[in-house]
Amino acid sequence: MKLQTHQLLLSFVLFSAVIISTISGTTITISPGTTLYASNTTQSWSSPNDTFSLHFLPLHPPTFPPSFTAAVVHSGGAPAVWSAGNGAAVDSAASFQFLPAGNLVLVNGSGSTVWDSGTSNMGVSSATLHDNGNLVLSNATSSVWSSFDNPTDTIVSFQNFTVGMVLRSGSFSFSVLSSGNLTLKWSDSVPYWDQGLNFSMSVMNLSSPVLGVEPKGVLQLFYPNLSAPVVVAYSSDYGEGSDVLRVLKLDGDGNLRVYSSKRGSGTVSSTWVAVEDQCEVFGYCGHNGVCSYNDSSSSPICGCPSQNFEMVNPSDSRKGCRRKVRLEDCVGKVAMLQLDHAQFLTYPPQFLINPEVFFIGISACSGNCLASNSCFASTSLSDGSGLCYIKTSNFISGYQNPALPSTSYIKVCGPVAPNLAPSLENAHWRLHGWVALVVLSTLLCFLVFQGGLWLWCCRNRQRFGGFAAQYTLLEYASGAPVHFSYKELQRSTKGFKEKLGDGGFGAVYKGTLFNQTVVAVKQLEGIEQGEKQFRMEVSTISSTHHLNLVRLIGFCSEGQHRLLVYEFMKNGSLDNFLFVDEEQQSGKLLNWGYRFNIALGAAKGLTYLHEECRNCIVHCDVKPENILLDENYNAKVSDFGLAKLLRPVDCRHRTLTSVRGTRGYLAPEWLANLPITSKSDVYSYGMVLLEIVSGRRNFEVSEETRRRKFSVWAYEEFEKGNIMGVIDRRLVNQEINLEQVKRVLMACFWCIQEQPSHRPTMSKVVQMLEGVIDIERPPAPKINSNAAPISTIATSSAPNYSSSSSLFTFEASPLALAIS
Ligand SMILES: *[C@@H]1O[C@H](CO)[C@@H](O)[C@H](O)[C@H]1NC(C)=O
Ligand SMILES: *[C@@H]1O[C@H](CO)[C@@H](O)[C@H](O)[C@H]1NC(C)=O
Ligand SMILES: *[C@@H]1O[C@H](CO)[C@@H](O)[C@H](O)[C@H]1NC(C)=O
Ligand SMILES: *[C@@H]1O[C@H](CO)[C@@H](O)[C@H](O)[C@H]1NC(C)=O
Ligand SMILES: *[C@@H]1O[C@H](CO)[C@@H](O)[C@H](O)[C@H]1NC(C)=O
Ligand SMILES: *[C@@H]1O[C@H](CO)[C@@H](O)[C@H](O)[C@H]1NC(C)=O
Ligand SMILES: *[C@@H]1O[C@H](CO)[C@@H](O)[C@H](O)[C@H]1NC(C)=O
Ligand SMILES: *[C@@H]1O[C@H](CO)[C@@H](O)[C@H](O)[C@H]1NC(C)=O
Ligand SMILES: *[C@@H]1O[C@H](CO)[C@@H](O)[C@H](O)[C@H]1NC(C)=O
Ligand SMILES: *[C@@H]1O[C@H](CO)[C@@H](O)[C@H](O)[C@H]1NC(C)=O
């Protein structure tokens, strides 16, 4: 990722810095007439205690012929803190001179002056590099020029960055406005990041803000008028380390970062970033470039909108794209190329210029653009706002991401030639072939089988009637589980044909008993218990009756075969209703009322398992896949008690592997090898609650969540009061009981507390949801190492109702999964 490139670069810098500072002597005051040569790598000007030095630095990656910059660097390997001419690259014959006239100049090999401090004939008599990294030119009495007052792309601790100063890197710039806003701009015109003070501060009429990076790792604004500084951001390593240099740097990718580097460690890490989603940096991919992410890495990729474009510089994708045929040279028809899930970045100034923003439909939006000579592209938001951006500017910056609710169009000279993904296309064809083959052969098998079955059935009709009566009697008389033979189950499932799903413990098939009861038959795998013990467990499970638990009807234990027969749930599992499959937009959608009832039902089912039944059971695998819905959409928890059926030592292992990829539901204690208690179920249940509200997988990391865990993001949004942002998008236009949503979210954040003792019991959760008790404001569920602002993380405090939790705290034995 980005960090690694920086680390590489910086360790290289460190390496050169170390060589230089060890060989050259310490220079405290530099007199006019002194010169540094790019060719002599042993020369440098150092600060008194060698913390900083000024010397020629080879460019990274190395170029041929070699190029250099004249820069002030830190001995820890942090980025160069200042450079002559802001990183101007010069050849090996270049020199950095302190002229007798009193000015510093960078002269290229050809003799041309690349940079001049502009201090000639101002009485400058000495130059000094201070231990804080400031290069100062002074006359006999005071400082005339300093690198701190003329920053390039970086500021260091103790450096005051004020209104009027600018950090620059390529087309990007960073500045502090007198309002206290910090802004990043592209080409001095498009502000793609603008962070203001919070409202209570901004009405105070403060002026002359000074931005500083404090050595402890906090970015703050000082006001001459205010006794305490205003915190802008904390670095993720805030307060750590004693001799750590922290710098704020505007990188070449247009992002602003805080870097930390421990003196002498040679490593540098980024500990804060302004724009968390790199693709939101305007112009990152150049003109007409489209920024996106590759699944396999988190660094952004720059591409062209379609094959109607080509890269300006094939070896540097960030240089942007140009049309293969210019629009004015187009002999064919000009057309609009469609880009799904894409937007052309639009930030406030463009946003505010009225003619560029309309409220019209998608086709009208692109149609208007096509008809207008000044329009090059358009973006339609499909988030329900109906906003249409018409891009008339001659610089277009694209962003494509499956999470973006917008469609964009860009003008091309026809015919439109969308980007291909060749390997994918082939795979598609191969897949189609296979599918056809499989379908055909299945159909054939099915016909033969059906025919056989029909013949066989007719001849045996007599026998079946007898069986059916027997089952009905057994089932309803005693409530004891029915013992089926393997053959019977094979028959009732038509040879295990209709698969309902793949549970954590084995596949589930649909079957019809001879009394026409439809059932779900689960074929257990990996059961190594003896028959006697298996039957004992089965009777425990089947004696657990509750409206919100799936009922066990019977079982089969024959040789290797271990099967369980459950009542069939018409509407399948909850996950089918929560998560949309992008391809087959399933029409299934549960409104909020149903969702709330399901949440409550599942909580009641779990409460019964944990606290009310005779042999209490820890479920171990609470997730939407295990919450089934009957014909009235009542929630029924399934798969409980199964963890116990497996050899106990295997429970932890089995559960971990069976939910591989969906670890989002596992409480931290699973991974930390701590005892698994009913509180672990509470955690998983909390994650399910979040998914019920949001309709998104809790472990999804997307652009929208600023690449954070969804739960962490959701908590922050909740704290900000943005409940609507967390709610399933498909519900926003419906009637929602916001009070209920809030209760559900608060209960959720209590459930997913990292400390098991801070989580409520399931019965408390039920009371929270029902609104019969007041819910305290939940603390942040988990400290996320990527999230900078420590200020948002409240200290965890146990809710006052945690007393009852001792009931379910087992001794440190993962074997104890149920207690009596
Ligand atoms: C390089 O600089 C060092 C220190 O200033 C000096 O002693 C040495 O002679 C220089 N080497 C060349 C080749 O100029
Ligand atoms: C310095 O000269 C080299 C050629 O010797 C050239 O490539 C480079 O661009 C020049 N640098 C500047 C900043 O003009
Ligand atoms: C060098 O000087 C700076 C500024 O006075 C100080 O912060 C730093 O600790 C010193 N470093 C060493 C190694 O003495
Ligand atoms: C030194 O510079 C300062 C500020 O530029 C100026 O006010 C002062 O007169 C100068 N002193 C001398 C001795 O030139
Ligand atoms: C930065 O500002 C503070 C407070 O205004 C001042 O004490 C300090 O000397 C300034 N630092 C520099 C390097 O100018
Ligand atoms: C400052 O930033 C806020 C957003 O944080 C924005 O609403 C406001 O308009 C900005 N103010 C100025 C003067 O740019
Ligand atoms: C806004 O700033 C004031 C003063 O620094 C601070 O007390 C308050 O907590 C801040 N509010 C938010 C929401 O950050
Ligand atoms: C802030 O300044 C504006 C104009 O300069 C003035 O009208 C307003 O009263 C001031 N507000 C406060 C709180 O001083
Ligand atoms: C500084 O603050 C005081 C009160 O705290 C206020 O009266 C004064 O106008 C402020 N000055 C400026 C320049 O904002
Ligand atoms: C995504 O990354 C993989 C592995 O790094 C690479 O093979 C593939 O070409 C990349 N895809 C694109 C579109 O760059």
mmCIF file of N, CA and C in Angstrom, residues 516-570:
data_model
loop_
_atom_site.group_PDB
_atom_site.id
_atom_site.type_symbol
_atom_site.label_atom_id
_atom_site.label_comp_id
_atom_site.label_asym_id
_atom_site.label_seq_id
_atom_site.Cartn_x
_atom_site.Cartn_y
_atom_site.Cartn_z
ATOM 1 N N GLN A 516 -47.329 -35.676 5.172
ATOM 2 C CA GLN A 516 -47.320 -34.428 4.397
ATOM 3 C C GLN A 516 -46.714 -33.245 5.140
ATOM 4 N N THR A 517 -46.153 -33.468 6.345
ATOM 5 C CA THR A 517 -45.457 -32.381 7.025
ATOM 6 C C THR A 517 -44.171 -32.080 6.262
ATOM 7 N N VAL A 518 -43.996 -30.797 5.939
ATOM 8 C CA VAL A 518 -42.760 -30.423 5.250
ATOM 9 C C VAL A 518 -41.687 -30.171 6.308
ATOM 10 N N VAL A 519 -40.523 -30.726 6.090
ATOM 11 C CA VAL A 519 -39.457 -30.609 7.091
ATOM 12 C C VAL A 519 -38.143 -30.182 6.449
ATOM 13 N N ALA A 520 -37.225 -29.798 7.307
ATOM 14 C CA ALA A 520 -35.865 -29.498 6.867
ATOM 15 C C ALA A 520 -34.970 -30.537 7.514
ATOM 16 N N VAL A 521 -34.228 -31.256 6.683
ATOM 17 C CA VAL A 521 -33.389 -32.330 7.201
ATOM 18 C C VAL A 521 -31.931 -31.893 7.141
ATOM 19 N N LYS A 522 -31.301 -31.920 8.308
ATOM 20 C CA LYS A 522 -29.910 -31.471 8.369
ATOM 21 C C LYS A 522 -29.002 -32.677 8.485
ATOM 22 N N GLN A 523 -28.071 -32.766 7.546
ATOM 23 C CA GLN A 523 -27.129 -33.875 7.563
ATOM 24 C C GLN A 523 -25.888 -33.413 8.309
ATOM 25 N N LEU A 524 -25.697 -33.907 9.539
ATOM 26 C CA LEU A 524 -24.573 -33.430 10.345
ATOM 27 C C LEU A 524 -23.284 -34.059 9.855
ATOM 28 N N GLU A 525 -22.236 -33.265 9.950
ATOM 29 C CA GLU A 525 -20.930 -33.788 9.554
ATOM 30 C C GLU A 525 -19.996 -33.714 10.750
ATOM 31 N N GLY A 526 -19.101 -34.629 10.804
ATOM 32 C CA GLY A 526 -18.046 -34.570 11.807
ATOM 33 C C GLY A 526 -18.502 -34.887 13.213
ATOM 34 N N ILE A 527 -19.601 -35.621 13.355
ATOM 35 C CA ILE A 527 -20.046 -36.012 14.683
ATOM 36 C C ILE A 527 -19.307 -37.278 15.074
ATOM 37 N N GLU A 528 -18.654 -37.229 16.200
ATOM 38 C CA GLU A 528 -17.894 -38.406 16.582
ATOM 39 C C GLU A 528 -18.401 -38.993 17.900
ATOM 40 N N GLN A 529 -19.597 -38.600 18.262
ATOM 41 C CA GLN A 529 -20.127 -39.094 19.526
ATOM 42 C C GLN A 529 -20.767 -40.446 19.350
ATOM 43 N N GLY A 530 -20.807 -41.173 20.426
ATOM 44 C CA GLY A 530 -21.517 -42.448 20.413
ATOM 45 C C GLY A 530 -23.009 -42.185 20.306
ATOM 46 N N GLU A 531 -23.745 -43.229 19.949
ATOM 47 C CA GLU A 531 -25.162 -43.057 19.715
ATOM 48 C C GLU A 531 -25.899 -42.628 20.974
ATOM 49 N N LYS A 532 -25.466 -43.181 22.111
ATOM 50 C CA LYS A 532 -26.176 -42.902 23.362
ATOM 51 C C LYS A 532 -26.087 -41.409 23.695
ATOM 52 N N GLN A 533 -24.867 -40.884 23.592
ATOM 53 C CA GLN A 533 -24.667 -39.477 23.934
ATOM 54 C C GLN A 533 -25.408 -38.581 22.944
ATOM 55 N N PHE A 534 -25.346 -38.976 21.685
ATOM 56 C CA PHE A 534 -26.025 -38.208 20.644
ATOM 57 C C PHE A 534 -27.521 -38.124 20.966
ATOM 58 N N ARG A 535 -28.096 -39.247 21.364
ATOM 59 C CA ARG A 535 -29.520 -39.248 21.679
ATOM 60 C C ARG A 535 -29.827 -38.369 22.884
ATOM 61 N N MET A 536 -28.905 -38.340 23.823
ATOM 62 C CA MET A 536 -29.121 -37.491 25.001
ATOM 63 C C MET A 536 -29.168 -36.015 24.605
ATOM 64 N N GLU A 537 -28.194 -35.646 23.757
ATOM 65 C CA GLU A 537 -28.159 -34.255 23.327
ATOM 66 C C GLU A 537 -29.410 -33.901 22.528
ATOM 67 N N VAL A 538 -29.804 -34.847 21.689
ATOM 68 C CA VAL A 538 -30.974 -34.605 20.859
ATOM 69 C C VAL A 538 -32.195 -34.397 21.731
ATOM 70 N N SER A 539 -32.293 -35.172 22.784
ATOM 71 C CA SER A 539 -33.473 -35.008 23.616
ATOM 72 C C SER A 539 -33.423 -33.665 24.355
ATOM 73 N N THR A 540 -32.200 -33.194 24.671
ATOM 74 C CA THR A 540 -32.092 -31.863 25.279
ATOM 75 C C THR A 540 -32.607 -30.805 24.303
ATOM 76 N N ILE A 541 -32.138 -30.921 23.066
ATOM 77 C CA ILE A 541 -32.538 -29.920 22.078
ATOM 78 C C ILE A 541 -34.043 -29.980 21.848
ATOM 79 N N SER A 542 -34.566 -31.197 21.713
ATOM 80 C CA SER A 542 -35.981 -31.298 21.355
ATOM 81 C C SER A 542 -36.874 -30.932 22.538
ATOM 82 N N SER A 543 -36.320 -30.930 23.729
ATOM 83 C CA SER A 543 -37.149 -30.520 24.870
ATOM 84 C C SER A 543 -37.134 -29.000 25.031
ATOM 85 N N THR A 544 -36.361 -28.339 24.179
ATOM 86 C CA THR A 544 -36.289 -26.887 24.256
ATOM 87 C C THR A 544 -37.350 -26.309 23.316
ATOM 88 N N HIS A 545 -38.463 -25.994 23.880
ATOM 89 C CA HIS A 545 -39.568 -25.477 23.065
ATOM 90 C C HIS A 545 -39.775 -24.008 23.325
ATOM 91 N N HIS A 546 -39.815 -23.246 22.305
ATOM 92 C CA HIS A 546 -40.120 -21.821 22.459
ATOM 93 C C HIS A 546 -40.624 -21.322 21.120
ATOM 94 N N LEU A 547 -41.530 -20.371 21.192
ATOM 95 C CA LEU A 547 -42.102 -19.807 19.984
ATOM 96 C C LEU A 547 -41.024 -19.301 19.029
ATOM 97 N N ASN A 548 -39.898 -18.844 19.571
ATOM 98 C CA ASN A 548 -38.862 -18.254 18.737
ATOM 99 C C ASN A 548 -37.658 -19.171 18.541
ATOM 100 N N LEU A 549 -37.893 -20.454 18.714
ATOM 101 C CA LEU A 549 -36.834 -21.424 18.424
ATOM 102 C C LEU A 549 -37.391 -22.423 17.416
ATOM 103 N N VAL A 550 -36.557 -22.784 16.462
ATOM 104 C CA VAL A 550 -37.003 -23.781 15.483
ATOM 105 C C VAL A 550 -37.127 -25.116 16.204
ATOM 106 N N ARG A 551 -38.241 -25.814 15.967
ATOM 107 C CA ARG A 551 -38.481 -27.042 16.725
ATOM 108 C C ARG A 551 -37.856 -28.239 16.039
ATOM 109 N N LEU A 552 -37.251 -29.081 16.865
ATOM 110 C CA LEU A 552 -36.673 -30.319 16.375
ATOM 111 C C LEU A 552 -37.764 -31.380 16.397
ATOM 112 N N ILE A 553 -38.021 -31.995 15.258
ATOM 113 C CA ILE A 553 -39.068 -33.011 15.183
ATOM 114 C C ILE A 553 -38.493 -34.394 15.438
ATOM 115 N N GLY A 554 -37.346 -34.637 14.864
ATOM 116 C CA GLY A 554 -36.796 -35.970 15.043
ATOM 117 C C GLY A 554 -35.345 -36.040 14.647
ATOM 118 N N PHE A 555 -34.836 -37.249 14.613
ATOM 119 C CA PHE A 555 -33.417 -37.419 14.328
ATOM 120 C C PHE A 555 -33.194 -38.781 13.708
ATOM 121 N N CYS A 556 -31.998 -38.978 13.241
ATOM 122 C CA CYS A 556 -31.592 -40.273 12.725
ATOM 123 C C CYS A 556 -30.169 -40.521 13.183
ATOM 124 N N SER A 557 -29.920 -41.672 13.704
ATOM 125 C CA SER A 557 -28.570 -42.016 14.126
ATOM 126 C C SER A 557 -28.358 -43.461 13.733
ATOM 127 N N GLU A 558 -27.652 -43.650 12.667
ATOM 128 C CA GLU A 558 -27.524 -44.989 12.090
ATOM 129 C C GLU A 558 -26.134 -45.106 11.498
ATOM 130 N N GLY A 559 -25.319 -45.940 12.060
ATOM 131 C CA GLY A 559 -23.957 -46.074 11.550
ATOM 132 C C GLY A 559 -23.246 -44.724 11.614
ATOM 133 N N GLN A 560 -22.773 -44.290 10.451
ATOM 134 C CA GLN A 560 -22.090 -42.996 10.390
ATOM 135 C C GLN A 560 -23.094 -41.841 10.358
ATOM 136 N N HIS A 561 -24.309 -42.152 9.959
ATOM 137 C CA HIS A 561 -25.263 -41.093 9.670
ATOM 138 C C HIS A 561 -25.841 -40.460 10.919
ATOM 139 N N ARG A 562 -25.791 -39.141 10.957
ATOM 140 C CA ARG A 562 -26.429 -38.385 12.034
ATOM 141 C C ARG A 562 -27.225 -37.272 11.367
ATOM 142 N N LEU A 563 -28.545 -37.361 11.485
ATOM 143 C CA LEU A 563 -29.376 -36.332 10.859
ATOM 144 C C LEU A 563 -30.375 -35.788 11.859
ATOM 145 N N LEU A 564 -30.735 -34.536 11.646
ATOM 146 C CA LEU A 564 -31.749 -33.909 12.492
ATOM 147 C C LEU A 564 -32.890 -33.434 11.599
ATOM 148 N N VAL A 565 -34.099 -33.596 12.083
ATOM 149 C CA VAL A 565 -35.269 -33.203 11.293
ATOM 150 C C VAL A 565 -35.968 -32.048 12.011
ATOM 151 N N TYR A 566 -36.048 -30.922 11.349
ATOM 152 C CA TYR A 566 -36.634 -29.712 11.927
ATOM 153 C C TYR A 566 -37.927 -29.340 11.217
ATOM 154 N N GLU A 567 -38.732 -28.544 11.892
ATOM 155 C CA GLU A 567 -39.889 -27.983 11.210
ATOM 156 C C GLU A 567 -39.372 -27.065 10.092
ATOM 157 N N PHE A 568 -40.127 -27.023 9.017
ATOM 158 C CA PHE A 568 -39.687 -26.264 7.846
ATOM 159 C C PHE A 568 -40.139 -24.812 7.967
ATOM 160 N N MET A 569 -39.239 -23.903 7.653
ATOM 161 C CA MET A 569 -39.583 -22.481 7.756
ATOM 162 C C MET A 569 -39.763 -21.927 6.339
ATOM 163 N N LYS A 570 -40.974 -21.505 6.084
ATOM 164 C CA LYS A 570 -41.359 -21.164 4.725
ATOM 165 C C LYS A 570 -40.509 -20.039 4.130
#
